[in-house]
PDB file of C-alpha atoms in Angstrom:
ATOM      1  CA  MET A   1      21.781  13.314   6.563  1.00  0.00           C
ATOM      2  CA  ALA A   2      18.718  12.922   4.407  1.00  0.00           C
ATOM      3  CA  MET A   3      16.606   9.790   4.539  1.00  0.00           C
ATOM      4  CA  LEU A   4      16.496   9.763   0.737  1.00  0.00           C
ATOM      5  CA  GLU A   5      18.649  11.735  -1.692  1.00  0.00           C
ATOM      6  CA  VAL A   6      18.000  11.468  -5.423  1.00  0.00           C
ATOM      7  CA  ASN A   7      20.762  13.023  -7.500  1.00  0.00           C
ATOM      8  CA  ASN A   8      20.353  13.844 -11.140  1.00  0.00           C
ATOM      9  CA  ILE A   9      18.709  10.562 -12.187  1.00  0.00           C
ATOM     10  CA  HIS A  10      17.972   9.758 -15.888  1.00  0.00           C
ATOM     11  CA  THR A  11      15.732   6.822 -16.691  1.00  0.00           C
ATOM     12  CA  TYR A  12      14.778   5.542 -20.083  1.00  0.00           C
ATOM     13  CA  TYR A  13      12.112   3.234 -21.473  1.00  0.00           C
ATOM     14  CA  GLY A  14      13.895   1.985 -24.554  1.00  0.00           C
ATOM     15  CA  ASN A  15      14.840   5.125 -26.385  1.00  0.00           C
ATOM     16  CA  ILE A  16      12.324   7.355 -24.573  1.00  0.00           C
ATOM     17  CA  HIS A  17      14.054   9.661 -22.065  1.00  0.00           C
ATOM     18  CA  ALA A  18      11.513   9.524 -19.210  1.00  0.00           C
ATOM     19  CA  LEU A  19      13.375  11.185 -16.339  1.00  0.00           C
ATOM     20  CA  LYS A  20      15.753  14.032 -17.288  1.00  0.00           C
ATOM     21  CA  GLY A  21      17.876  14.795 -14.295  1.00  0.00           C
ATOM     22  CA  ILE A  22      15.513  14.370 -11.311  1.00  0.00           C
ATOM     23  CA  SER A  23      16.968  15.488  -8.002  1.00  0.00           C
ATOM     24  CA  LEU A  24      15.071  15.539  -4.730  1.00  0.00           C
ATOM     25  CA  LYS A  25      15.569  15.050  -0.993  1.00  0.00           C
ATOM     26  CA  VAL A  26      13.241  13.604   1.701  1.00  0.00           C
ATOM     27  CA  GLU A  27      14.411  14.182   5.330  1.00  0.00           C
ATOM     28  CA  GLN A  28      13.704  11.758   8.053  1.00  0.00           C
ATOM     29  CA  GLY A  29      10.177  12.167   9.411  1.00  0.00           C
ATOM     30  CA  GLU A  30       8.836  14.180   6.521  1.00  0.00           C
ATOM     31  CA  ILE A  31       5.975  13.756   4.151  1.00  0.00           C
ATOM     32  CA  VAL A  32       7.146  14.930   0.736  1.00  0.00           C
ATOM     33  CA  SER A  33       4.691  15.119  -2.143  1.00  0.00           C
ATOM     34  CA  LEU A  34       5.529  14.702  -5.750  1.00  0.00           C
ATOM     35  CA  ILE A  35       2.751  16.216  -8.043  1.00  0.00           C
ATOM     36  CA  GLY A  36       2.325  16.596 -11.740  1.00  0.00           C
ATOM     37  CA  ALA A  37       0.133  15.767 -14.649  1.00  0.00           C
ATOM     38  CA  ASN A  38      -0.412  12.279 -16.109  1.00  0.00           C
ATOM     39  CA  GLY A  39       2.759  11.271 -17.971  1.00  0.00           C
ATOM     40  CA  ALA A  40       4.973  13.662 -16.038  1.00  0.00           C
ATOM     41  CA  GLY A  41       7.134  10.783 -14.655  1.00  0.00           C
ATOM     42  CA  LYS A  42       5.852  10.543 -11.132  1.00  0.00           C
ATOM     43  CA  THR A  43       5.511   6.691 -11.031  1.00  0.00           C
ATOM     44  CA  THR A  44       8.761   6.317 -13.002  1.00  0.00           C
ATOM     45  CA  THR A  45      10.478   8.308 -10.295  1.00  0.00           C
ATOM     46  CA  LEU A  46       9.316   5.927  -7.668  1.00  0.00           C
ATOM     47  CA  ARG A  47      10.109   2.853  -9.661  1.00  0.00           C
ATOM     48  CA  SER A  48      13.601   4.274 -10.167  1.00  0.00           C
ATOM     49  CA  ILE A  49      14.097   4.918  -6.509  1.00  0.00           C
ATOM     50  CA  CYS A  50      13.112   1.393  -5.462  1.00  0.00           C
ATOM     51  CA  GLY A  51      15.234  -0.359  -8.144  1.00  0.00           C
ATOM     52  CA  LEU A  52      12.456  -1.532 -10.458  1.00  0.00           C
ATOM     53  CA  LEU A  53      13.915   0.608 -13.276  1.00  0.00           C
ATOM     54  CA  ASP A  54      17.638   0.969 -14.052  1.00  0.00           C
ATOM     55  CA  LEU A  55      19.240   4.418 -13.907  1.00  0.00           C
ATOM     56  CA  ARG A  56      21.119   5.444 -16.991  1.00  0.00           C
ATOM     57  CA  GLU A  57      22.741   8.315 -14.996  1.00  0.00           C
ATOM     58  CA  GLY A  58      22.622   9.623 -11.430  1.00  0.00           C
ATOM     59  CA  SER A  59      22.240   8.087  -8.074  1.00  0.00           C
ATOM     60  CA  VAL A  60      19.851   7.290  -5.269  1.00  0.00           C
ATOM     61  CA  HIS A  61      21.186   7.202  -1.634  1.00  0.00           C
ATOM     62  CA  LEU A  62      19.255   6.024   1.438  1.00  0.00           C
ATOM     63  CA  GLU A  63      20.741   7.559   4.583  1.00  0.00           C
ATOM     64  CA  GLY A  64      23.975   8.198   2.684  1.00  0.00           C
ATOM     65  CA  GLU A  65      24.259   4.663   1.198  1.00  0.00           C
ATOM     66  CA  ASP A  66      24.286   4.324  -2.555  1.00  0.00           C
ATOM     67  CA  MET A  67      21.498   1.999  -3.712  1.00  0.00           C
ATOM     68  CA  ALA A  68      23.118   1.211  -7.063  1.00  0.00           C
ATOM     69  CA  LYS A  69      24.684  -1.995  -5.873  1.00  0.00           C
ATOM     70  CA  TYR A  70      21.339  -3.495  -4.699  1.00  0.00           C
ATOM     71  CA  LYS A  71      18.562  -5.181  -6.650  1.00  0.00           C
ATOM     72  CA  ALA A  72      14.915  -4.150  -6.015  1.00  0.00           C
ATOM     73  CA  HIS A  73      14.255  -6.892  -3.482  1.00  0.00           C
ATOM     74  CA  GLU A  74      17.432  -5.969  -1.565  1.00  0.00           C
ATOM     75  CA  ILE A  75      16.256  -2.355  -1.420  1.00  0.00           C
ATOM     76  CA  VAL A  76      13.126  -3.597   0.313  1.00  0.00           C
ATOM     77  CA  TYR A  77      15.470  -5.212   2.909  1.00  0.00           C
ATOM     78  CA  LYS A  78      17.008  -1.802   3.422  1.00  0.00           C
ATOM     79  CA  GLY A  79      13.740  -0.457   4.691  1.00  0.00           C
ATOM     80  CA  VAL A  80      11.982   0.883   1.533  1.00  0.00           C
ATOM     81  CA  SER A  81       8.373  -0.268   0.887  1.00  0.00           C
ATOM     82  CA  MET A  82       6.242   0.801  -2.024  1.00  0.00           C
ATOM     83  CA  VAL A  83       2.496   0.815  -2.443  1.00  0.00           C
ATOM     84  CA  PRO A  84       2.041   0.628  -6.214  1.00  0.00           C
ATOM     85  CA  GLU A  85      -0.483   2.439  -8.335  1.00  0.00           C
ATOM     86  CA  GLY A  86      -3.504   0.175  -8.826  1.00  0.00           C
ATOM     87  CA  ARG A  87      -2.863  -1.503  -5.382  1.00  0.00           C
ATOM     88  CA  GLY A  88      -1.397  -4.772  -6.700  1.00  0.00           C
ATOM     89  CA  VAL A  89      -2.806  -7.002  -4.039  1.00  0.00           C
ATOM     90  CA  PHE A  90      -2.601 -10.840  -4.451  1.00  0.00           C
ATOM     91  CA  THR A  91      -6.215 -11.307  -5.541  1.00  0.00           C
ATOM     92  CA  ARG A  92      -6.345 -15.041  -4.936  1.00  0.00           C
ATOM     93  CA  LEU A  93      -4.964 -14.828  -1.447  1.00  0.00           C
ATOM     94  CA  THR A  94      -6.879 -13.816   1.625  1.00  0.00           C
ATOM     95  CA  VAL A  95      -6.379 -10.593   3.429  1.00  0.00           C
ATOM     96  CA  ALA A  96      -4.383 -12.369   6.111  1.00  0.00           C
ATOM     97  CA  GLU A  97      -2.231 -14.146   3.537  1.00  0.00           C
ATOM     98  CA  ASN A  98      -1.487 -10.858   1.819  1.00  0.00           C
ATOM     99  CA  LEU A  99      -0.287  -9.382   5.051  1.00  0.00           C
ATOM    100  CA  ASP A 100       1.884 -12.459   5.780  1.00  0.00           C
ATOM    101  CA  MET A 101       3.483 -11.910   2.340  1.00  0.00           C
ATOM    102  CA  GLY A 102       4.334  -8.310   3.398  1.00  0.00           C
ATOM    103  CA  ALA A 103       6.446  -9.723   6.168  1.00  0.00           C
ATOM    104  CA  TYR A 104       8.094 -12.414   4.044  1.00  0.00           C
ATOM    105  CA  SER A 105      11.675 -11.039   4.481  1.00  0.00           C
ATOM    106  CA  ARG A 106      11.560 -10.317   8.261  1.00  0.00           C
ATOM    107  CA  THR A 107      13.589 -12.362  10.514  1.00  0.00           C
ATOM    108  CA  ASP A 108      12.080 -10.946  13.824  1.00  0.00           C
ATOM    109  CA  LYS A 109       9.334 -13.538  13.818  1.00  0.00           C
ATOM    110  CA  GLY A 110       8.334 -12.722  17.307  1.00  0.00           C
ATOM    111  CA  GLU A 111       7.376  -9.190  16.441  1.00  0.00           C
ATOM    112  CA  ILE A 112       5.414  -9.872  13.250  1.00  0.00           C
ATOM    113  CA  GLN A 113       2.228 -10.425  15.235  1.00  0.00           C
ATOM    114  CA  ALA A 114       2.631  -6.967  16.828  1.00  0.00           C
ATOM    115  CA  SER A 115       2.886  -5.517  13.304  1.00  0.00           C
ATOM    116  CA  LEU A 116      -0.179  -7.485  12.213  1.00  0.00           C
ATOM    117  CA  ASP A 117      -2.121  -6.135  15.221  1.00  0.00           C
ATOM    118  CA  ARG A 118      -1.113  -2.629  14.351  1.00  0.00           C
ATOM    119  CA  SER A 119      -2.292  -3.098  10.801  1.00  0.00           C
ATOM    120  CA  TYR A 120      -5.623  -4.205  12.049  1.00  0.00           C
ATOM    121  CA  GLN A 121      -5.695  -1.304  14.406  1.00  0.00           C
ATOM    122  CA  LEU A 122      -5.032   1.147  11.497  1.00  0.00           C
ATOM    123  CA  PHE A 123      -7.502  -0.614   9.266  1.00  0.00           C
ATOM    124  CA  PRO A 124     -10.319  -2.303  11.268  1.00  0.00           C
ATOM    125  CA  ARG A 125     -12.106  -3.253   8.099  1.00  0.00           C
ATOM    126  CA  LEU A 126      -9.215  -5.564   7.170  1.00  0.00           C
ATOM    127  CA  LYS A 127      -9.597  -7.422  10.514  1.00  0.00           C
ATOM    128  CA  GLU A 128     -13.333  -7.942   9.707  1.00  0.00           C
ATOM    129  CA  ARG A 129     -12.314  -9.368   6.348  1.00  0.00           C
ATOM    130  CA  ARG A 130      -9.108 -11.136   7.244  1.00  0.00           C
ATOM    131  CA  ASN A 131     -10.294 -14.470   5.850  1.00  0.00           C
ATOM    132  CA  GLN A 132     -11.879 -13.004   2.730  1.00  0.00           C
ATOM    133  CA  VAL A 133     -10.198 -13.467  -0.662  1.00  0.00           C
ATOM    134  CA  SER A 134      -8.712 -10.015  -1.476  1.00  0.00           C
ATOM    135  CA  GLY A 135      -9.949 -10.005  -5.123  1.00  0.00           C
ATOM    136  CA  THR A 136     -13.512  -9.692  -3.681  1.00  0.00           C
ATOM    137  CA  LEU A 137     -12.681  -6.473  -1.644  1.00  0.00           C
ATOM    138  CA  SER A 138     -13.865  -3.059  -2.735  1.00  0.00           C
ATOM    139  CA  GLY A 139     -11.335  -0.630  -4.243  1.00  0.00           C
ATOM    140  CA  GLY A 140     -10.998   1.224  -0.915  1.00  0.00           C
ATOM    141  CA  GLU A 141     -10.448  -1.996   1.030  1.00  0.00           C
ATOM    142  CA  GLN A 142      -7.790  -3.060  -1.466  1.00  0.00           C
ATOM    143  CA  GLN A 143      -6.017   0.254  -1.015  1.00  0.00           C
ATOM    144  CA  MET A 144      -6.053  -0.352   2.720  1.00  0.00           C
ATOM    145  CA  LEU A 145      -4.680  -3.857   2.263  1.00  0.00           C
ATOM    146  CA  ALA A 146      -1.880  -2.708  -0.110  1.00  0.00           C
ATOM    147  CA  THR A 147      -0.811  -0.060   2.355  1.00  0.00           C
ATOM    148  CA  ALA A 148      -1.010  -2.492   5.360  1.00  0.00           C
ATOM    149  CA  ARG A 149       1.042  -4.989   3.461  1.00  0.00           C
ATOM    150  CA  ALA A 150       3.736  -2.436   2.757  1.00  0.00           C
ATOM    151  CA  LEU A 151       3.721  -1.482   6.473  1.00  0.00           C
ATOM    152  CA  MET A 152       4.255  -5.167   7.492  1.00  0.00           C
ATOM    153  CA  MET A 153       7.813  -4.661   6.305  1.00  0.00           C
ATOM    154  CA  ARG A 154       8.205  -1.936   9.006  1.00  0.00           C
ATOM    155  CA  PRO A 155       9.676   0.481   6.404  1.00  0.00           C
ATOM    156  CA  ARG A 156      11.751   3.432   7.274  1.00  0.00           C
ATOM    157  CA  LEU A 157      10.644   5.003   3.911  1.00  0.00           C
ATOM    158  CA  LEU A 158       7.237   4.411   2.456  1.00  0.00           C
ATOM    159  CA  LEU A 159       6.609   5.185  -1.227  1.00  0.00           C
ATOM    160  CA  LEU A 160       2.934   5.730  -2.095  1.00  0.00           C
ATOM    161  CA  ASP A 161       1.844   5.882  -5.721  1.00  0.00           C
ATOM    162  CA  GLU A 162      -1.645   7.489  -6.215  1.00  0.00           C
ATOM    163  CA  PRO A 163      -3.275   6.105  -3.064  1.00  0.00           C
ATOM    164  CA  SER A 164      -6.578   7.941  -3.683  1.00  0.00           C
ATOM    165  CA  MET A 165      -6.952   6.779  -7.326  1.00  0.00           C
ATOM    166  CA  GLY A 166     -10.415   5.480  -8.091  1.00  0.00           C
ATOM    167  CA  LEU A 167     -11.690   5.971  -4.531  1.00  0.00           C
ATOM    168  CA  ALA A 168     -15.043   7.562  -3.510  1.00  0.00           C
ATOM    169  CA  PRO A 169     -14.529  11.043  -2.021  1.00  0.00           C
ATOM    170  CA  VAL A 170     -15.573   9.787   1.445  1.00  0.00           C
ATOM    171  CA  LEU A 171     -12.638   7.287   1.430  1.00  0.00           C
ATOM    172  CA  VAL A 172     -10.057   9.766   0.222  1.00  0.00           C
ATOM    173  CA  ASP A 173     -10.122  11.646   3.494  1.00  0.00           C
ATOM    174  CA  ASP A 174      -9.630   8.323   5.340  1.00  0.00           C
ATOM    175  CA  VAL A 175      -6.613   7.476   3.183  1.00  0.00           C
ATOM    176  CA  PHE A 176      -4.873  10.821   3.837  1.00  0.00           C
ATOM    177  CA  ASP A 177      -5.658  10.638   7.542  1.00  0.00           C
ATOM    178  CA  THR A 178      -4.059   7.203   7.637  1.00  0.00           C
ATOM    179  CA  ILE A 179      -0.947   8.524   5.820  1.00  0.00           C
ATOM    180  CA  GLN A 180      -0.590  11.202   8.522  1.00  0.00           C
ATOM    181  CA  ALA A 181      -1.035   8.609  11.239  1.00  0.00           C
ATOM    182  CA  ILE A 182       1.649   6.418   9.742  1.00  0.00           C
ATOM    183  CA  ASN A 183       3.980   9.405   9.443  1.00  0.00           C
ATOM    184  CA  LYS A 184       3.417  10.463  13.089  1.00  0.00           C
ATOM    185  CA  GLU A 185       4.494   7.011  14.155  1.00  0.00           C
ATOM    186  CA  GLY A 186       7.904   7.665  12.525  1.00  0.00           C
ATOM    187  CA  THR A 187       7.700   6.426   8.952  1.00  0.00           C
ATOM    188  CA  THR A 188       9.013   8.822   6.393  1.00  0.00           C
ATOM    189  CA  VAL A 189       6.694   9.149   3.290  1.00  0.00           C
ATOM    190  CA  LEU A 190       7.244  10.103  -0.319  1.00  0.00           C
ATOM    191  CA  LEU A 191       3.823  10.568  -1.801  1.00  0.00           C
ATOM    192  CA  VAL A 192       2.860  10.604  -5.534  1.00  0.00           C
ATOM    193  CA  GLU A 193      -0.645  11.928  -5.896  1.00  0.00           C
ATOM    194  CA  GLN A 194      -2.804  13.530  -8.583  1.00  0.00           C
ATOM    195  CA  ASN A 195      -5.045  15.057  -5.913  1.00  0.00           C
ATOM    196  CA  ALA A 196      -2.529  17.767  -5.469  1.00  0.00           C
ATOM    197  CA  LEU A 197      -4.557  19.850  -3.088  1.00  0.00           C
ATOM    198  CA  MET A 198      -4.925  16.982  -0.606  1.00  0.00           C
ATOM    199  CA  ALA A 199      -1.326  15.919  -1.088  1.00  0.00           C
ATOM    200  CA  LEU A 200       0.032  19.388  -0.383  1.00  0.00           C
ATOM    201  CA  SER A 201      -2.323  19.714   2.585  1.00  0.00           C
ATOM    202  CA  ILE A 202      -0.573  16.913   4.478  1.00  0.00           C
ATOM    203  CA  ALA A 203       3.023  17.345   3.188  1.00  0.00           C
ATOM    204  CA  ASN A 204       5.921  19.180   4.587  1.00  0.00           C
ATOM    205  CA  ARG A 205       7.379  19.928   1.183  1.00  0.00           C
ATOM    206  CA  GLY A 206       6.557  19.343  -2.413  1.00  0.00           C
ATOM    207  CA  TYR A 207       8.105  18.940  -5.867  1.00  0.00           C
ATOM    208  CA  VAL A 208       6.325  19.668  -9.140  1.00  0.00           C
ATOM    209  CA  LEU A 209       7.292  17.263 -11.965  1.00  0.00           C
ATOM    210  CA  GLN A 210       6.642  18.137 -15.637  1.00  0.00           C
ATOM    211  CA  THR A 211       7.757  15.982 -18.593  1.00  0.00           C
ATOM    212  CA  GLY A 212      10.423  14.195 -16.548  1.00  0.00           C
ATOM    213  CA  GLU A 213      11.921  17.303 -14.878  1.00  0.00           C
ATOM    214  CA  ILE A 214      11.512  19.105 -11.558  1.00  0.00           C
ATOM    215  CA  ILE A 215      10.207  22.465 -12.437  1.00  0.00           C
ATOM    216  CA  LYS A 216       9.466  23.810  -8.858  1.00  0.00           C
ATOM    217  CA  HIS A 217      10.008  22.670  -5.353  1.00  0.00           C
ATOM    218  CA  ASP A 218       9.108  24.455  -2.044  1.00  0.00           C
ATOM    219  CA  LEU A 219       7.371  24.082   1.270  1.00  0.00           C
ATOM    220  CA  ALA A 220       3.972  22.580   0.652  1.00  0.00           C
ATOM    221  CA  SER A 221       2.216  25.604   2.063  1.00  0.00           C
ATOM    222  CA  ASN A 222       4.000  27.839  -0.389  1.00  0.00           C
ATOM    223  CA  LEU A 223       3.164  25.633  -3.361  1.00  0.00           C
ATOM    224  CA  LYS A 224      -0.527  25.725  -2.347  1.00  0.00           C
ATOM    225  CA  ASN A 225      -0.439  29.442  -2.643  1.00  0.00           C
ATOM    226  CA  ASP A 226       1.642  29.503  -5.794  1.00  0.00           C
ATOM    227  CA  GLU A 227      -0.519  30.974  -8.564  1.00  0.00           C
ATOM    228  CA  ALA A 228       0.954  28.847 -11.322  1.00  0.00           C
ATOM    229  CA  VAL A 229       0.594  25.640  -9.254  1.00  0.00           C
ATOM    230  CA  GLN A 230      -2.932  26.578  -8.444  1.00  0.00           C
ATOM    231  CA  LYS A 231      -3.870  27.124 -12.119  1.00  0.00           C
ATOM    232  CA  ALA A 232      -2.067  23.996 -13.354  1.00  0.00           C
ATOM    233  CA  TYR A 233      -2.755  21.496 -10.638  1.00  0.00           C
ATOM    234  CA  LEU A 234      -5.216  22.636  -7.996  1.00  0.00           C
ATOM    235  CA  GLY A 235      -8.099  23.641 -10.194  1.00  0.00           C
ATOM    236  CA  ILE A 236      -8.039  27.265  -8.943  1.00  0.00           C
ATOM    237  CA  GLU A 237      -8.307  29.942 -11.540  1.00  0.00           C
TER     238      GLU A 237
END
């Protein structure tokens, strides 16, 4: 049984038909990458999966359970965390307070400290700045914080929306190394990323999205070598 199964979903913004029958699967333990140009519907797909947008048609199943009956915050309780595009940290709260917010729905209070320690192990910079107001962090540090905050929920499925956006090249490698480390510890990852080459380099499989439709899916290694994908998304002529 797949960790995530998206079946023929249609999502609208008013009268604009944004997603036109998206179907995809993410197996437990995988990193799956969703690539495409700006406006292709990548963020809309993630927002539809986690309940922030209503589906006009289709379904989203998490380990076989239909998510239609749950609201967005209830889907979080089911083990789905999202790191949004633009990071979305609470800029007036400290780093430590942001991480506390990440665990707001957990009932295993005795284990929250262990999760916090793990976050600081993954992101030592955050430990150094734990008492700093997050709005004063650099873009890279805010990305670390947004990811660590999502991990404080101990998600089974982590949705990442453009984690490398706006980061210096030296930090991009760190971000992707961290994604791989998170995955190796057992968290399944669905990654939306415009840096298609990097995304496919760490993914098991990939889907190519164009104007609200999946136009291709395959093993990530095959997509990297696909001539059409190379020309359209990897900058290879």
